[in-house]
Coordinates of C-alpha atoms in Angstrom, one line a residue:
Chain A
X1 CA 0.0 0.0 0.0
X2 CA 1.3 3.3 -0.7
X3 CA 1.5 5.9 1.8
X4 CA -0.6 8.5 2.2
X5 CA -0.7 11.0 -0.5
X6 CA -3.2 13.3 0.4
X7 CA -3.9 16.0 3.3
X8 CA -7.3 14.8 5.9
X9 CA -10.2 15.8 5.7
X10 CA -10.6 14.5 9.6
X11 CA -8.1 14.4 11.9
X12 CA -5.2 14.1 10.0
X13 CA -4.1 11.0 10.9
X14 CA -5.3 7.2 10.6
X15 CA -8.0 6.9 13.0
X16 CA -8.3 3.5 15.1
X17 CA -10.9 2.9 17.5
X18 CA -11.1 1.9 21.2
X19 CA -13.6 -0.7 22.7
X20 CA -15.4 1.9 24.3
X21 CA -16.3 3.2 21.1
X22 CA -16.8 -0.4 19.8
X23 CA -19.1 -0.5 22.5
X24 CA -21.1 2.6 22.1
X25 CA -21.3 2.2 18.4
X26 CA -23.0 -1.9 19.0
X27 CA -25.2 0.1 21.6
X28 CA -26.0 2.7 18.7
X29 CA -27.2 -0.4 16.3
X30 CA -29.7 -1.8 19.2
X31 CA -31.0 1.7 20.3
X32 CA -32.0 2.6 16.4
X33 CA -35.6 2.1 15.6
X34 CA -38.1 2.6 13.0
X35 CA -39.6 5.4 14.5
X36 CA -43.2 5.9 14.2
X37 CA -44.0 8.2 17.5
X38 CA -42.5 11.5 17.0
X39 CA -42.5 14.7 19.1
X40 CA -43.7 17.7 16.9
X41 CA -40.9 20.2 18.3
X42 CA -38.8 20.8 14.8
X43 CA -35.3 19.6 14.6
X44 CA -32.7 22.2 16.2
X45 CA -31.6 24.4 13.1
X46 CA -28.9 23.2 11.0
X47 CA -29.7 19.3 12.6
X48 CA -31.0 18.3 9.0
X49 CA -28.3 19.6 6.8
X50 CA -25.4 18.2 9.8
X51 CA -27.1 14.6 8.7
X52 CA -27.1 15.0 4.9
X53 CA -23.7 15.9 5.1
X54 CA -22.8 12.7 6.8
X55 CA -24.5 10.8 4.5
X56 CA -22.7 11.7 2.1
X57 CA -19.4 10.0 3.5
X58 CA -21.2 7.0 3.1
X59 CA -20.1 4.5 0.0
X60 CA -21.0 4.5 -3.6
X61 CA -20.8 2.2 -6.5
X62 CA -17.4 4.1 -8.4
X63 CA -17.7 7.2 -6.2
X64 CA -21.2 7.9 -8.2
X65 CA -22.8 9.7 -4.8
X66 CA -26.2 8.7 -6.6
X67 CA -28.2 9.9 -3.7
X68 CA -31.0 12.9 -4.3
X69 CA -32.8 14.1 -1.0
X70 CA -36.0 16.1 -1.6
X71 CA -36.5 18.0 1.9
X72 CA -41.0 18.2 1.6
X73 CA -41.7 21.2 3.5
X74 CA -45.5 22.0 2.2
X75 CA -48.1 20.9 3.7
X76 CA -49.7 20.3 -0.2
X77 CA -47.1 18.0 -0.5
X78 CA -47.0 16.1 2.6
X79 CA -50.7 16.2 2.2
X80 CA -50.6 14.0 -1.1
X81 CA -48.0 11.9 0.5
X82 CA -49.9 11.3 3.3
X83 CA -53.1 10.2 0.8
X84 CA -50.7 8.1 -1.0
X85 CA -49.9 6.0 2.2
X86 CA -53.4 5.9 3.5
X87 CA -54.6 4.5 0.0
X88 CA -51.4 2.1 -0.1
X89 CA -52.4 1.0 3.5
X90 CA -55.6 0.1 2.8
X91 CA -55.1 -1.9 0.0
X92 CA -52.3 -3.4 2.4
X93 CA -55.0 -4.5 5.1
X94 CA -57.7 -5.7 2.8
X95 CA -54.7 -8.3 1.7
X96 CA -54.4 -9.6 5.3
X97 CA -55.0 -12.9 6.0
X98 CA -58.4 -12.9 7.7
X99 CA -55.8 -14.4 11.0
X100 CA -54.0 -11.1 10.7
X101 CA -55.8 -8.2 9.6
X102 CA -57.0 -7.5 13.1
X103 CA -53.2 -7.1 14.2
X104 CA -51.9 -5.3 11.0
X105 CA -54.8 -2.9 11.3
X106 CA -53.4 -1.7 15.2
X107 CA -50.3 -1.1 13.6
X108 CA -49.1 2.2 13.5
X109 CA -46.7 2.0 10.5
X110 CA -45.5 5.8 9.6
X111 CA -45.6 9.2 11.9
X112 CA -46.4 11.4 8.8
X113 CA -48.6 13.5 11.0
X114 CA -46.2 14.5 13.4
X115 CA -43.0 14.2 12.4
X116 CA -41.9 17.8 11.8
X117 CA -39.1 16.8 9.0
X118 CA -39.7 14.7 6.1
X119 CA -37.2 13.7 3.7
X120 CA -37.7 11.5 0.4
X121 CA -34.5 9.9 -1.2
X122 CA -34.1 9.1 -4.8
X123 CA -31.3 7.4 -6.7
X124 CA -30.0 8.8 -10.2
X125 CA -29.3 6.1 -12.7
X126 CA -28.8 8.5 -15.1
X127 CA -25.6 10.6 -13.5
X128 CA -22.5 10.1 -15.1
X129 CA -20.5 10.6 -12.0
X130 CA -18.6 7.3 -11.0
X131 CA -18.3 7.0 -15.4
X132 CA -20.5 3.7 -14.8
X133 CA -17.7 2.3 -12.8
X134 CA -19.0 -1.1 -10.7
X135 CA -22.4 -0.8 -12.0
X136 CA -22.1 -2.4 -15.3
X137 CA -23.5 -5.7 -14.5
X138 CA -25.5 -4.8 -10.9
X139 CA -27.0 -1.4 -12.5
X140 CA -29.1 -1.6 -9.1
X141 CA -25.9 -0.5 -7.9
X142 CA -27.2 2.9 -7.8
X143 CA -30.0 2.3 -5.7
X144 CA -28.3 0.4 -2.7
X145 CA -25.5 3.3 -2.4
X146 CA -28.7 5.3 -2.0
X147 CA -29.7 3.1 0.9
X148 CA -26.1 3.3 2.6
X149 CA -26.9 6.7 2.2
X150 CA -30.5 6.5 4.4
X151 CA -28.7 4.1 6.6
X152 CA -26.1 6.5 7.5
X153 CA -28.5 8.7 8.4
X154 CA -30.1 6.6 10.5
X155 CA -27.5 6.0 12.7
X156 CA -26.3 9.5 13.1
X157 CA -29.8 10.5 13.6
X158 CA -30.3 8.3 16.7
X159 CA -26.7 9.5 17.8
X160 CA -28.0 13.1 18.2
X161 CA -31.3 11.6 19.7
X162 CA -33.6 12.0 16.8
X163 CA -35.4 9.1 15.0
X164 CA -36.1 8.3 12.1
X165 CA -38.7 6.2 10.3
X166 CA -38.8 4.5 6.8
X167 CA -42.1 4.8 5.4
X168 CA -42.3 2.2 2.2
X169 CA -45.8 1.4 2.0
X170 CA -46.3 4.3 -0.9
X171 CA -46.5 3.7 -4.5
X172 CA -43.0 5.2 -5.9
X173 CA -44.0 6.6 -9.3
X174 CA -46.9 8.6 -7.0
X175 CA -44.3 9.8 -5.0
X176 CA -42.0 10.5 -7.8
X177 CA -45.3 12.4 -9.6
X178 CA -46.2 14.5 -6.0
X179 CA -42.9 15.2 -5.7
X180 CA -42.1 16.4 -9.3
X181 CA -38.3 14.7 -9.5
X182 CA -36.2 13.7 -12.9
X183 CA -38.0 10.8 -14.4
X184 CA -34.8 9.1 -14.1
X185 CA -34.6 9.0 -10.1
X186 CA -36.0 6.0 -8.3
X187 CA -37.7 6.3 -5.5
X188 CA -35.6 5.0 -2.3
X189 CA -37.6 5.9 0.6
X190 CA -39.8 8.4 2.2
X191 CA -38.0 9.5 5.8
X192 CA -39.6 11.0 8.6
X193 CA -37.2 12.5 11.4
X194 CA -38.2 14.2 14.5
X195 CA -37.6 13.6 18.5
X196 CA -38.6 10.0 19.6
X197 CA -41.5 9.9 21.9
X198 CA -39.6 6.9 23.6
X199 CA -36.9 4.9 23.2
X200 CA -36.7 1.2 23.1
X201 CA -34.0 -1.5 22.3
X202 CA -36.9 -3.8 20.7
X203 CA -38.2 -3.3 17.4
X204 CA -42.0 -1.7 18.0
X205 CA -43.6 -4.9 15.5
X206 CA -41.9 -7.2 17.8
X207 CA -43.3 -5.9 21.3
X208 CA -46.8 -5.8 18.9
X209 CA -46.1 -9.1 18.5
X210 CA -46.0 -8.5 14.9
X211 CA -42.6 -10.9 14.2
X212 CA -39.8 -11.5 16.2
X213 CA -36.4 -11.6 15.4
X214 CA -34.0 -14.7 14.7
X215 CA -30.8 -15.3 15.3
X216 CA -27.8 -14.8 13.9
X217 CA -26.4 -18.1 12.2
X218 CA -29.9 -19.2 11.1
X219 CA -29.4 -16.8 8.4
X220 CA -25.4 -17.9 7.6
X221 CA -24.1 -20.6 5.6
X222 CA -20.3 -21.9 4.8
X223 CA -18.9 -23.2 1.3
X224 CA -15.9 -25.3 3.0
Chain B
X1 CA -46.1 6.8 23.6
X2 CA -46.2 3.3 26.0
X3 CA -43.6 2.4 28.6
X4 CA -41.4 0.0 27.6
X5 CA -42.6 -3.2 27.9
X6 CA -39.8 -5.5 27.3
X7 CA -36.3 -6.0 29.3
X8 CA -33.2 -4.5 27.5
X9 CA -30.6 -6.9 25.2
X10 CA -28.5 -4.1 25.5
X11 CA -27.4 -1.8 28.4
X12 CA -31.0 -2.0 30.0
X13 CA -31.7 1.5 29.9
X14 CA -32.2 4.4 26.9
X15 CA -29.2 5.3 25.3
X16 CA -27.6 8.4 25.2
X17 CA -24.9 9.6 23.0
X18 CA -22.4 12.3 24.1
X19 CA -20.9 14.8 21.6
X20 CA -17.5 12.6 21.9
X21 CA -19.4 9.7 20.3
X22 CA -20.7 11.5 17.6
X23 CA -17.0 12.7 17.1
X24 CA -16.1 9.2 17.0
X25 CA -18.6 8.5 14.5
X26 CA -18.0 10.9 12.5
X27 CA -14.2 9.9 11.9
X28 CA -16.0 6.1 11.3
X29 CA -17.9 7.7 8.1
X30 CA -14.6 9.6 6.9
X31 CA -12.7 6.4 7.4
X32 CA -14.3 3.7 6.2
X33 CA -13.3 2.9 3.1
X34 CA -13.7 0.6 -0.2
X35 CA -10.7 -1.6 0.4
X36 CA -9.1 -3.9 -2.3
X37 CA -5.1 -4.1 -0.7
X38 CA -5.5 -6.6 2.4
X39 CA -2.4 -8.1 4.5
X40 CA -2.6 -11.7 4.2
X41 CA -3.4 -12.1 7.8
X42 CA -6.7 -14.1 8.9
X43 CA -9.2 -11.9 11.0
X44 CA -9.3 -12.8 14.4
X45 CA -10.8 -15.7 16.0
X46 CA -14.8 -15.0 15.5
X47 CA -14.6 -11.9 14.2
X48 CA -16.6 -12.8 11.3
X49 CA -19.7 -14.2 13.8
X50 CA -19.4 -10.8 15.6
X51 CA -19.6 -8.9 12.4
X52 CA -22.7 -10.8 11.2
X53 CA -24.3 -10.8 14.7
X54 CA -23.8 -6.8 14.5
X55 CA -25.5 -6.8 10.6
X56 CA -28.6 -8.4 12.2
X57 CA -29.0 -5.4 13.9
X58 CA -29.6 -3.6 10.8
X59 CA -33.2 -2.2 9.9
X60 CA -35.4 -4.9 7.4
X61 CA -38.4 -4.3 6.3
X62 CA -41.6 -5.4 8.1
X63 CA -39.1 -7.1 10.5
X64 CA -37.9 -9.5 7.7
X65 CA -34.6 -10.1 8.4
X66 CA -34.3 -11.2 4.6
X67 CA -30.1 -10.7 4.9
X68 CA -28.0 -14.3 4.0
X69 CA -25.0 -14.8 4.5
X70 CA -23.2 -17.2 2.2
X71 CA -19.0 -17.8 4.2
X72 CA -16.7 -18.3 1.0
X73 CA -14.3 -20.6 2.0
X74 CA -13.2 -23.1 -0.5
X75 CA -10.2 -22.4 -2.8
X76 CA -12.3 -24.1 -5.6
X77 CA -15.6 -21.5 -5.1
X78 CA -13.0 -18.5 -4.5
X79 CA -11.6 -19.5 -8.0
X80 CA -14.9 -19.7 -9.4
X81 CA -15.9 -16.3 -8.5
X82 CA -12.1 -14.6 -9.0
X83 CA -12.7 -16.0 -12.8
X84 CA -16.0 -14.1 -13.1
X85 CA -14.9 -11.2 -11.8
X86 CA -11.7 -11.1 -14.4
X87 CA -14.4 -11.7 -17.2
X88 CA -16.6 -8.7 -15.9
X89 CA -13.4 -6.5 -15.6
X90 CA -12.3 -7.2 -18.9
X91 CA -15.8 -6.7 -20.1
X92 CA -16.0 -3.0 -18.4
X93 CA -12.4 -2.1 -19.6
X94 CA -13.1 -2.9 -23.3
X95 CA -16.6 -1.2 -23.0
X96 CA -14.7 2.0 -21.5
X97 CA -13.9 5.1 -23.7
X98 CA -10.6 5.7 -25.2
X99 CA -9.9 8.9 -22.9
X100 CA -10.9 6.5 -20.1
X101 CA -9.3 2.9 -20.8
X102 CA -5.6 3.3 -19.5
X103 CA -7.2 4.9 -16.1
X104 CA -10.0 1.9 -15.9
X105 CA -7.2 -0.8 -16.3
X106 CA -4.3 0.9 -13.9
X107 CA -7.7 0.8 -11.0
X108 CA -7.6 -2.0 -8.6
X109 CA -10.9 -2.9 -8.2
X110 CA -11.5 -5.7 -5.7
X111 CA -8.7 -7.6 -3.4
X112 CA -10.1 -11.2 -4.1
X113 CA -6.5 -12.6 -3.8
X114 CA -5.2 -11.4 -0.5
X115 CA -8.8 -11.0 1.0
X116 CA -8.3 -13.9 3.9
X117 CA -12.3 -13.4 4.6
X118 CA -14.6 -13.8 1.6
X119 CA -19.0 -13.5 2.3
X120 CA -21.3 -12.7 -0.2
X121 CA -24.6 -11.3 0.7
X122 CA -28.0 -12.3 -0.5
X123 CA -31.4 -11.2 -0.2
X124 CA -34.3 -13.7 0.2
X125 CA -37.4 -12.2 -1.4
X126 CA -39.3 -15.8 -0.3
X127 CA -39.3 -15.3 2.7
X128 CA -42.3 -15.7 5.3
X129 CA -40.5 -13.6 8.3
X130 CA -42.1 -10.2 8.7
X131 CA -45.3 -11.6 6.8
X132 CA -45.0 -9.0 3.6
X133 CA -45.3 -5.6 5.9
X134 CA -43.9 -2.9 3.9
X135 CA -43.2 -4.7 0.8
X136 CA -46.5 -4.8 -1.0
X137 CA -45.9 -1.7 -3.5
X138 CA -41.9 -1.8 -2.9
X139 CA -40.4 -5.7 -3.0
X140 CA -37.2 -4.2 -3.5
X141 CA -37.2 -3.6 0.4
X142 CA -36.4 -7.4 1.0
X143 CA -32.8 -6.1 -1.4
X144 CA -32.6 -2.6 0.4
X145 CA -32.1 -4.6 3.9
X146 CA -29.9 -6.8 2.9
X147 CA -27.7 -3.3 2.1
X148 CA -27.8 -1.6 5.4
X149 CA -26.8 -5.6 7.1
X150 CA -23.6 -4.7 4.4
X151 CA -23.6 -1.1 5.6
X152 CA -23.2 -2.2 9.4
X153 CA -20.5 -5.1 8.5
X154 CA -18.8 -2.2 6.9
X155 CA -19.0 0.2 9.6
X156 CA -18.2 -2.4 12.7
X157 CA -15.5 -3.5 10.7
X158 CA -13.5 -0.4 10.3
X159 CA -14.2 0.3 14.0
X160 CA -11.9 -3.0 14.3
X161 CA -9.4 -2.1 12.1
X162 CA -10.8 -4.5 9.6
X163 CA -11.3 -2.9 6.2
X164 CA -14.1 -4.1 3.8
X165 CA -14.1 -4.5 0.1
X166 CA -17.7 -4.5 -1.5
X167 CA -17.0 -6.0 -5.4
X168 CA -20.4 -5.7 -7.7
X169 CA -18.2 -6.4 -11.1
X170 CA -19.8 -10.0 -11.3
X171 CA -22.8 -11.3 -12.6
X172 CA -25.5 -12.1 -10.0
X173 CA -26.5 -15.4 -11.8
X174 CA -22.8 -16.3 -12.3
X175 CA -22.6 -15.9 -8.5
X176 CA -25.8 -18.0 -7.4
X177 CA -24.8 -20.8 -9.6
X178 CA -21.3 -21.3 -8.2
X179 CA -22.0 -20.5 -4.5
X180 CA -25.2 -22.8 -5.1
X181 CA -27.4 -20.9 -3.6
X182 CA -31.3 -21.2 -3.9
X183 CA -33.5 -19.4 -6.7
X184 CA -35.0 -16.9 -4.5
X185 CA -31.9 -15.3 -3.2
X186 CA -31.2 -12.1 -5.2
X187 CA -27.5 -11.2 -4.9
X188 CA -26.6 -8.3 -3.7
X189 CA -22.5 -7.9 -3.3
X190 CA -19.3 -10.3 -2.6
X191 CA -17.4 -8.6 0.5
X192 CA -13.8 -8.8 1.0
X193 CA -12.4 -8.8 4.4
X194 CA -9.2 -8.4 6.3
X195 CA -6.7 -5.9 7.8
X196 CA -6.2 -3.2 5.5
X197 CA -2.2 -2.8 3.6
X198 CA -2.9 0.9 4.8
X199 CA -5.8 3.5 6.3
X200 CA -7.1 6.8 4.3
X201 CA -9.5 9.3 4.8
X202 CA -9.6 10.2 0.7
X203 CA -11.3 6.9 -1.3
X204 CA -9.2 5.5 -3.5
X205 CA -11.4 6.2 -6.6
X206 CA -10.5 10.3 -5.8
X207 CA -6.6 9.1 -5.2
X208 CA -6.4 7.9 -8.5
X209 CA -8.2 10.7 -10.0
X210 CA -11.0 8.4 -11.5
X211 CA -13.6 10.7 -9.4
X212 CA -13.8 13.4 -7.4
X213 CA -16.9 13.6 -4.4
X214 CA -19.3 16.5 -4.9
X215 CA -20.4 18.8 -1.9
X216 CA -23.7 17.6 -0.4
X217 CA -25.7 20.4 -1.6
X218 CA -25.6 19.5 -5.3
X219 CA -28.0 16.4 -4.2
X220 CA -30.5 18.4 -2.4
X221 CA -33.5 19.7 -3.6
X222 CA -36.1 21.5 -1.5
X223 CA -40.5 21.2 -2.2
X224 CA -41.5 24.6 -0.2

């Protein structure tokens, strides 16, 4: 490996980590929920932009950075979002088995209403940043260095105490059409953020009884 | 919102982040990197388990949990997927532009040889766990968790000094077919593990000059 050949952006030197941090950051991964309970206070000024900065450190396919957020500040648009879900969620429940419709219909699966900071992500297949580098046979490339990008701010959302939920159950050429974005961004995900009315280290459709999780190595297997 | 119901897997109580965490994380964003020059070196004894423990941890959709892990370790499977990435390489160099052909082939673009750790990462759209919740208008939810389970490997990695290498220049179905795997299983990247040859704060893609990272502003657009 060559040495360094550039000035840091950080610290200026390699950074290792200590198992404290180790420590704090595995506490970080269990204290980050889907949050669908939000305070209405507003972000602190500045909180929103801090967290789109970050995630843009995170990785993407040949340095394409394919990650578009739309901030949606009007209450026309959040208002057609908000119908989009509500139609979507319907059409979810009327699919339930009859065994679980009861339970999916006490769900509450987005905090539209009082999240006071909503943030759609898009990814752009058409950019030619990156010059199509690592994407030629996954093109879906794109989308999932979008996702590190949400998942980044996930993490440094909860770190500052604000959550963040991923609201999916929307139709994403509706959102793309509300929202009015290139016909060449896809639609990643619809974020709410905004100050947790609780925390919890178990996922809310777990303690509904929802699902529950699995371990680990049921999910791993080994080509000896 | 309810009190918590449930005892803690974690520290038993809400967690709260100080501002030298967030520091701390911070330097984890600007540090992790796409790595493709490993030392030889094996990772530590269950280092691997921790890391895939820690990617369960990761947000799925409706609770799904649709991450598999596939642990590469035969030399004959390793060979297998080494050969389609050299026929995907060659593929991308010949389809670059002249301007951009000498700069493709002098990249090195995944560390498959030194790697000591190889895991590929599949997504099980079959699956039954989280009984379809938040995947009815977006299937491509059951792919986008599988990401962030990368996304955390990555990030709990580098806080060990272990660097990752995420390679996407294969073909999906190549990969299935030699690691085996069954037909539901989307692919979604082949990781590289192991100690680093050296630490940067600058991805390699800008070192070389293939790309240079955009301020965050140029990705955000604003619906007043």
């Amino acid at each position: 490996m060559k040495a360094r050949i550039e000035g840091s952006a950080a610290t200026g030197k390699p950074s290792d980590f200590d198992d404290a941090f180790r420590a704090r950051l595995r506490d970080l991964l269990i204290w980050r929920r889907d949050v669908r309970r939000f305070r209405r206070d507003p972000l602190p000024d500045g909180a929103l932009e801090r967290l789109i900065e970050l995630a843009c450190l995170a990785p993407s396919v040949g340095l394409s950075q394919p990650w578009r957020f739309v901030i949606v500040d009007s209450p026309a648009h959040r208002s057609a979002i908000r119908k989009n879900f509500e139609s979507c969620n319907a059409d979810a429940l009327a699919a339930q088995s009859q065994q679980r419709a009861a339970a999916y219909a006490r769900l509450k699966l987005a905090g539209l209403d009082d999240a006071p900071c909503h943030l759609a992500v898009f990814a752009d297949r058409a950019t030619a940043q990156g010059h199509g580098l690592g994407r030629r046979t996954m093109p879906e490339m794109i989308e999932y260095s979008a996702v590190t990008a949400i998942h980044t701010i996930w993490l440094a959302a909860r770190a500052e105490g604000i959550g963040m939920g991923w609201v999916s159950i929307l139709e994403p050429a509706a959102v793309a059409g509300i929202l009015d974005v290139p016909a060449n961004w896809t639609f990643i995900g619809y974020l709410c953020l905004g100050f947790p009315q609780g925390e919890d280290d178990i996922p809310d459709l777990e303690r509904a009884g929802w699902e529950q999780r699995q371990p680990a190595p049921s999910s791993v297997v080994i080509r000896r």
